[in-house]
PDB file of C-alpha atoms in Angstrom:
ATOM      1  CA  UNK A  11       8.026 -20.433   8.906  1.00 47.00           C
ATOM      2  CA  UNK A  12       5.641 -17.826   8.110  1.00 54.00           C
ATOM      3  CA  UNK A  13       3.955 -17.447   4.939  1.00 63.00           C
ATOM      4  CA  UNK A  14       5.522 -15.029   2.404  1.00 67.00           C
ATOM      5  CA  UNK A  15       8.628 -14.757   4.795  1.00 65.00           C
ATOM      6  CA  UNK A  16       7.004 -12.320   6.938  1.00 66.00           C
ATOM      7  CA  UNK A  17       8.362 -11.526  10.768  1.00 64.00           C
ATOM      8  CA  UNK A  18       7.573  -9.261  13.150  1.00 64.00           C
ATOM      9  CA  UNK A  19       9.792  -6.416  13.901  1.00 61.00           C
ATOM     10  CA  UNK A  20      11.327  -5.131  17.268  1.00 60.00           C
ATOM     11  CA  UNK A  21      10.217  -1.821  18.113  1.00 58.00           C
ATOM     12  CA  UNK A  22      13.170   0.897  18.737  1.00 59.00           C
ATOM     13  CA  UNK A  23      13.455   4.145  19.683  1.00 59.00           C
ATOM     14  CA  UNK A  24      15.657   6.333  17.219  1.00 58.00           C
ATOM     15  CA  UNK A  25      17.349   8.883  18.915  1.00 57.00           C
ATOM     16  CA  UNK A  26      16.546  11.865  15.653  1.00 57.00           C
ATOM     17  CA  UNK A  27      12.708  11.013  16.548  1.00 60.00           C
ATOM     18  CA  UNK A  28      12.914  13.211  19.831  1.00 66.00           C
ATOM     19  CA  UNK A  29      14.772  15.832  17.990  1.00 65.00           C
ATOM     20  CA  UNK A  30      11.369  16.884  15.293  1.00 71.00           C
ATOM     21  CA  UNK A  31       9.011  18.971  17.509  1.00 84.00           C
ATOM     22  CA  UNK A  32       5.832  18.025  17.762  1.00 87.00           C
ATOM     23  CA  UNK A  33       4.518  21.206  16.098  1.00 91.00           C
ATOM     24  CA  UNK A  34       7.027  20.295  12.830  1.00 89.00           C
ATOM     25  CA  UNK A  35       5.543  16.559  13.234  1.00 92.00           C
ATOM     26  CA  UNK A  36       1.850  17.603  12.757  1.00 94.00           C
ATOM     27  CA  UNK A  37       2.603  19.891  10.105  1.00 95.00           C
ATOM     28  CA  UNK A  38       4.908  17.402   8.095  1.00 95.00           C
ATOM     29  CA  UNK A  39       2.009  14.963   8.248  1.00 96.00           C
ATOM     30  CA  UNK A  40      -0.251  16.945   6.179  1.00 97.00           C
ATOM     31  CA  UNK A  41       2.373  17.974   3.521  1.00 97.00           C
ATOM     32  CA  UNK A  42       3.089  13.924   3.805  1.00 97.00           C
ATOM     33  CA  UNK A  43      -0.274  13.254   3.240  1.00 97.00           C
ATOM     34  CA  UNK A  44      -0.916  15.743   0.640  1.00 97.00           C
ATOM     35  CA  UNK A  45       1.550  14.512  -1.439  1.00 97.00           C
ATOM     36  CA  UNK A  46       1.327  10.581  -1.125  1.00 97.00           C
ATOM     37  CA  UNK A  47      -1.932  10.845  -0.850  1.00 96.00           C
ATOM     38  CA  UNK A  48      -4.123  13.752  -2.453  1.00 96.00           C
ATOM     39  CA  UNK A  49      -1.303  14.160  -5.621  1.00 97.00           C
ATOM     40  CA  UNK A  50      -1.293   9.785  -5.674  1.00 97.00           C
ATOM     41  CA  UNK A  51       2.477   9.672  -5.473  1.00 97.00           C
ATOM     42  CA  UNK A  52       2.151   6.357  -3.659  1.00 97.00           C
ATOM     43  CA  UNK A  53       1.309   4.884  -7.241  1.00 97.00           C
ATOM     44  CA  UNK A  54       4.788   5.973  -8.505  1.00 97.00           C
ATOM     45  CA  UNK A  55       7.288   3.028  -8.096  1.00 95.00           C
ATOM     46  CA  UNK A  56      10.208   5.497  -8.499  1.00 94.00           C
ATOM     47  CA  UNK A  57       8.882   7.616  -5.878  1.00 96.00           C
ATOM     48  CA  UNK A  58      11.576   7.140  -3.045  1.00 96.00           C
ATOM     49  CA  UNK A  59      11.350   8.544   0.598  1.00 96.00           C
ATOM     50  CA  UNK A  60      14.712  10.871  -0.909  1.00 97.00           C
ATOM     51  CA  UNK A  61      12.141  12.135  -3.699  1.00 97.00           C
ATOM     52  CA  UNK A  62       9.814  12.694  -0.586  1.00 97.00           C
ATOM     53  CA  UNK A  63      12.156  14.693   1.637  1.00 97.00           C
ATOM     54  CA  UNK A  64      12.893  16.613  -1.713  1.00 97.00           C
ATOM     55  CA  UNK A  65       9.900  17.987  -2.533  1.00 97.00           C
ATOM     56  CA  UNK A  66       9.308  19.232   0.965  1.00 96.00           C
ATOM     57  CA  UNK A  67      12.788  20.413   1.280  1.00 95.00           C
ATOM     58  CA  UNK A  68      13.734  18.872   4.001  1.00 94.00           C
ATOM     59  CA  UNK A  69      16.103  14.924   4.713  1.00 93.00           C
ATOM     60  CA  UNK A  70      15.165  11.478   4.785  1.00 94.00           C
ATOM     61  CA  UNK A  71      15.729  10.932   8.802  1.00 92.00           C
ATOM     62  CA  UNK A  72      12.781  13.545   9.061  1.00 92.00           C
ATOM     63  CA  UNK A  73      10.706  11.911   6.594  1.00 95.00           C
ATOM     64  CA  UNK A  74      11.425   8.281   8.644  1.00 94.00           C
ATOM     65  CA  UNK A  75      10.981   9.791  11.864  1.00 93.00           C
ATOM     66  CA  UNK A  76       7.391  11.587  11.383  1.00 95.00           C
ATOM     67  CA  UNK A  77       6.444   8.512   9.364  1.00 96.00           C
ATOM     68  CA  UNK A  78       7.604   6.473  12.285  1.00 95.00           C
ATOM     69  CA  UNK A  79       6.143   8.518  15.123  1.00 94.00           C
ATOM     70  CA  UNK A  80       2.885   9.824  13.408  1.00 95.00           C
ATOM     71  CA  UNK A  81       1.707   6.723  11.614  1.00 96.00           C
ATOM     72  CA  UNK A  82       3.109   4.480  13.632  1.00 95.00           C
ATOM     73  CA  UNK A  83       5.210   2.242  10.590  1.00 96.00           C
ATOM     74  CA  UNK A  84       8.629   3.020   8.159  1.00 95.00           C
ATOM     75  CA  UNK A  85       8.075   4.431   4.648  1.00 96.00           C
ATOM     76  CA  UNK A  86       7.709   1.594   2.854  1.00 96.00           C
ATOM     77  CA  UNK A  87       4.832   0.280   4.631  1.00 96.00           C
ATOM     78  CA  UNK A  88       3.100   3.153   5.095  1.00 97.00           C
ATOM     79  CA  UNK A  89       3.766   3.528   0.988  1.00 98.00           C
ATOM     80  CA  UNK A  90       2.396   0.172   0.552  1.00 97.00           C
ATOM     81  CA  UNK A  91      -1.009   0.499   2.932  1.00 97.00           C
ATOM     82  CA  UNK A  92      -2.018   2.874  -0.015  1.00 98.00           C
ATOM     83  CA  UNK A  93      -1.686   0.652  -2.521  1.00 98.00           C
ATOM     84  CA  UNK A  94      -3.183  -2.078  -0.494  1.00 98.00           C
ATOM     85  CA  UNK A  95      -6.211  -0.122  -0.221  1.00 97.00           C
ATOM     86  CA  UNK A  96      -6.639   0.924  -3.822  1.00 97.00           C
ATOM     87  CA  UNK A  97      -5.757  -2.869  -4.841  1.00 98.00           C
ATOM     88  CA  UNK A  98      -8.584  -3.944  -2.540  1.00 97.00           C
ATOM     89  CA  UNK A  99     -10.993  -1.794  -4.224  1.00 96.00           C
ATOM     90  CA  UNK A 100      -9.864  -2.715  -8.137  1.00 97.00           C
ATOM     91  CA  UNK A 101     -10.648  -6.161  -7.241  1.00 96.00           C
ATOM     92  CA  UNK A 102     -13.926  -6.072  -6.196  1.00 95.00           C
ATOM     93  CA  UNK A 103     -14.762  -3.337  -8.556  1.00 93.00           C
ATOM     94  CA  UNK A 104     -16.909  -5.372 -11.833  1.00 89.00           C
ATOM     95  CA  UNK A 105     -14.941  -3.278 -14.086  1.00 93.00           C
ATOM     96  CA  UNK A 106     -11.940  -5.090 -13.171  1.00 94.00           C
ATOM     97  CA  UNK A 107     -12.987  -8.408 -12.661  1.00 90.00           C
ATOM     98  CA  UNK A 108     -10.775  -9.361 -15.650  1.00 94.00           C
ATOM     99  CA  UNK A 109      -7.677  -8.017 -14.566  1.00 95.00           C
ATOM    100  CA  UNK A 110      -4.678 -10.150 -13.977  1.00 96.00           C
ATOM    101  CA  UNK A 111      -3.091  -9.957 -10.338  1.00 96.00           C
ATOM    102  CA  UNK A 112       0.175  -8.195 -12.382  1.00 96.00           C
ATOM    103  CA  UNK A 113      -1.703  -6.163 -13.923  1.00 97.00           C
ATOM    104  CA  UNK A 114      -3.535  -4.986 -10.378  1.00 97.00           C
ATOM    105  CA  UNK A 115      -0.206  -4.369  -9.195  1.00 97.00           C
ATOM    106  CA  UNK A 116       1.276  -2.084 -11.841  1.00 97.00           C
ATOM    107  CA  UNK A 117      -1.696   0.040 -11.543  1.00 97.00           C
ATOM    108  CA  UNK A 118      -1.320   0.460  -7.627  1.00 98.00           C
ATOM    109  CA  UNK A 119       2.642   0.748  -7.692  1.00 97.00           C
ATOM    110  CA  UNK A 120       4.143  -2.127  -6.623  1.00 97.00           C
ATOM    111  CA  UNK A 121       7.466  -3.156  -9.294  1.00 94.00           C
ATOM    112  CA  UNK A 122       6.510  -6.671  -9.340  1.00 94.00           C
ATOM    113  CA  UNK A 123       3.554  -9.253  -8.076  1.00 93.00           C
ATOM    114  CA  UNK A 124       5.881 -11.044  -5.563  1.00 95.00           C
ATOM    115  CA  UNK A 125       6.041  -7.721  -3.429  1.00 95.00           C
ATOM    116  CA  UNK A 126       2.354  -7.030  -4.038  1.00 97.00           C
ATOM    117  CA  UNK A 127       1.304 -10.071  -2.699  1.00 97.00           C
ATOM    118  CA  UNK A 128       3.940 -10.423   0.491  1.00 97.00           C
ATOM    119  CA  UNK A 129       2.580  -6.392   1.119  1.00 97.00           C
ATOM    120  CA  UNK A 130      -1.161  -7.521   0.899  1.00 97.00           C
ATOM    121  CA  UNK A 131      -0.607 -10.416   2.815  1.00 97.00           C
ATOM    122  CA  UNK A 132       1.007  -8.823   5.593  1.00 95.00           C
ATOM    123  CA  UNK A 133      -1.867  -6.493   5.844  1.00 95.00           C
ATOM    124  CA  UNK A 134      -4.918  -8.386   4.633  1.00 96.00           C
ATOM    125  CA  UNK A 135      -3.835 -11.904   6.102  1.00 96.00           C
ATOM    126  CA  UNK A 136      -4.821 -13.217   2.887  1.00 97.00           C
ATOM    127  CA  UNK A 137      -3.353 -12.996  -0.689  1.00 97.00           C
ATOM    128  CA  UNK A 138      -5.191 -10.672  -3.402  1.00 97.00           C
ATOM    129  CA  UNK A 139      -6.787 -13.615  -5.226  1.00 95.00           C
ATOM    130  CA  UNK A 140      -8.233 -15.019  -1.465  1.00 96.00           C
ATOM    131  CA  UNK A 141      -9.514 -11.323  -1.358  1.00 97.00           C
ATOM    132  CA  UNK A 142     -11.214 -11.295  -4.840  1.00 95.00           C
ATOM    133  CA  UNK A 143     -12.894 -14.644  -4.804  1.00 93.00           C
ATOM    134  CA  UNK A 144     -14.072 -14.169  -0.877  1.00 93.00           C
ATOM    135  CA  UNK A 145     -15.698 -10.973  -2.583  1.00 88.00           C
ATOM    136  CA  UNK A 146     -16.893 -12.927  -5.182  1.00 82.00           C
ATOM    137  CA  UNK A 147     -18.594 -15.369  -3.010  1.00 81.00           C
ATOM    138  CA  UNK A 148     -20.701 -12.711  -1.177  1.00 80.00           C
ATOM    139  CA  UNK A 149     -21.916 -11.392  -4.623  1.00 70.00           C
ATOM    140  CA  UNK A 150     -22.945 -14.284  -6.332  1.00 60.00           C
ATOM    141  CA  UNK A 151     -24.068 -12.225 -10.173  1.00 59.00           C
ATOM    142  CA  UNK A 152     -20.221 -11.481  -9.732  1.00 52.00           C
ATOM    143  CA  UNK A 153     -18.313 -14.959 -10.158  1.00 51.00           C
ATOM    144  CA  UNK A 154     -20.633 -15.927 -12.676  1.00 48.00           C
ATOM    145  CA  UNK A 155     -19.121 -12.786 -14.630  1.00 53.00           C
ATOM    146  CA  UNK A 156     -15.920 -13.409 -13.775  1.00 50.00           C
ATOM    147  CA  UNK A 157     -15.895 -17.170 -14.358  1.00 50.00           C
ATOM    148  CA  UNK A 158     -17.706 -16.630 -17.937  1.00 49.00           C
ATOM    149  CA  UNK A 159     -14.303 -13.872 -18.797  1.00 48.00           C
ATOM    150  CA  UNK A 160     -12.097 -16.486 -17.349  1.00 47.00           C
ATOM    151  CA  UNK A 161     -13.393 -19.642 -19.263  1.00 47.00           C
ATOM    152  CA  UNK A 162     -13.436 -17.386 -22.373  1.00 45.00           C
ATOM    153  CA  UNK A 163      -9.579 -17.160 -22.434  1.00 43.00           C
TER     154      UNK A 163
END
């Protein structure tokens, strides 16, 4: 069995993903984008492909199907590759060093540690810790920071 429960999914085709033009695809994308990404929403725990399909007026099966077709994953991952990204750079960032993994995980989004590590271990093939302390090795002046903050405690 796989680590963290993780298995591969089956790609299908849903029939609704033929029905968005093209034209309404690309220009979904950036409105997408604009708001998960350049307004942060993908920090928000509570922010739901529904509240997505709200604020650009438009349903959930359009939301899923230009997620699906234009990034190529569902809503939740594509959610979570954000958060994934930002956790990466807290950890290696010095002026985190101290930071529990829970706490790292509330500040990207995620409602609990279990699904922040399953999420960056399906991405990262490793688990945020792993991640830190790999970092950590390739920037020696680092662990000796960290490992002074973490004997203090």
């Amino acid at each position: 069995m796989a680590k963290y429960n993780i298995t591969e999914k089956k790609e299908k085709e849903a029939a609704y993903r033929s029905l968005v033009s093209p034209k309404l695809m690309d220009e979904m994308k950036e409105k997408i984008l604009n708001i998960i990404v350049m307004q942060k929403k993908y920090k928000d725990k509570d922010y739901s492909a529904k509240k997505l399909a709200e604020d650009l007026g438009t349903n959930t099966r359009y939301i899923s199907a230009v997620v699906n077709v234009r990034f190529h994953m569902n809503y939740t991952s594509f959610i979570n590759k954000f958060r994934i990204e930002e956790a990466m750079a807290i950890l290696v960032d010095r002026r985190y060093q101290s930071l529990r993994m829970e706490e790292v995980s509330d500040m990207v989004g995620f409602a609990n540690r279990q699904s922040f590590y399953a999420s960056f271990y399906k991405l990262m093939r490793m688990t945020p810790r792993e991640y830190r302390l790999q970092h950590l090795a390739q920037h020696p002046a680092e662990k000796v920071k960290a490992e002074k903050k973490s004997s203090s405690k």
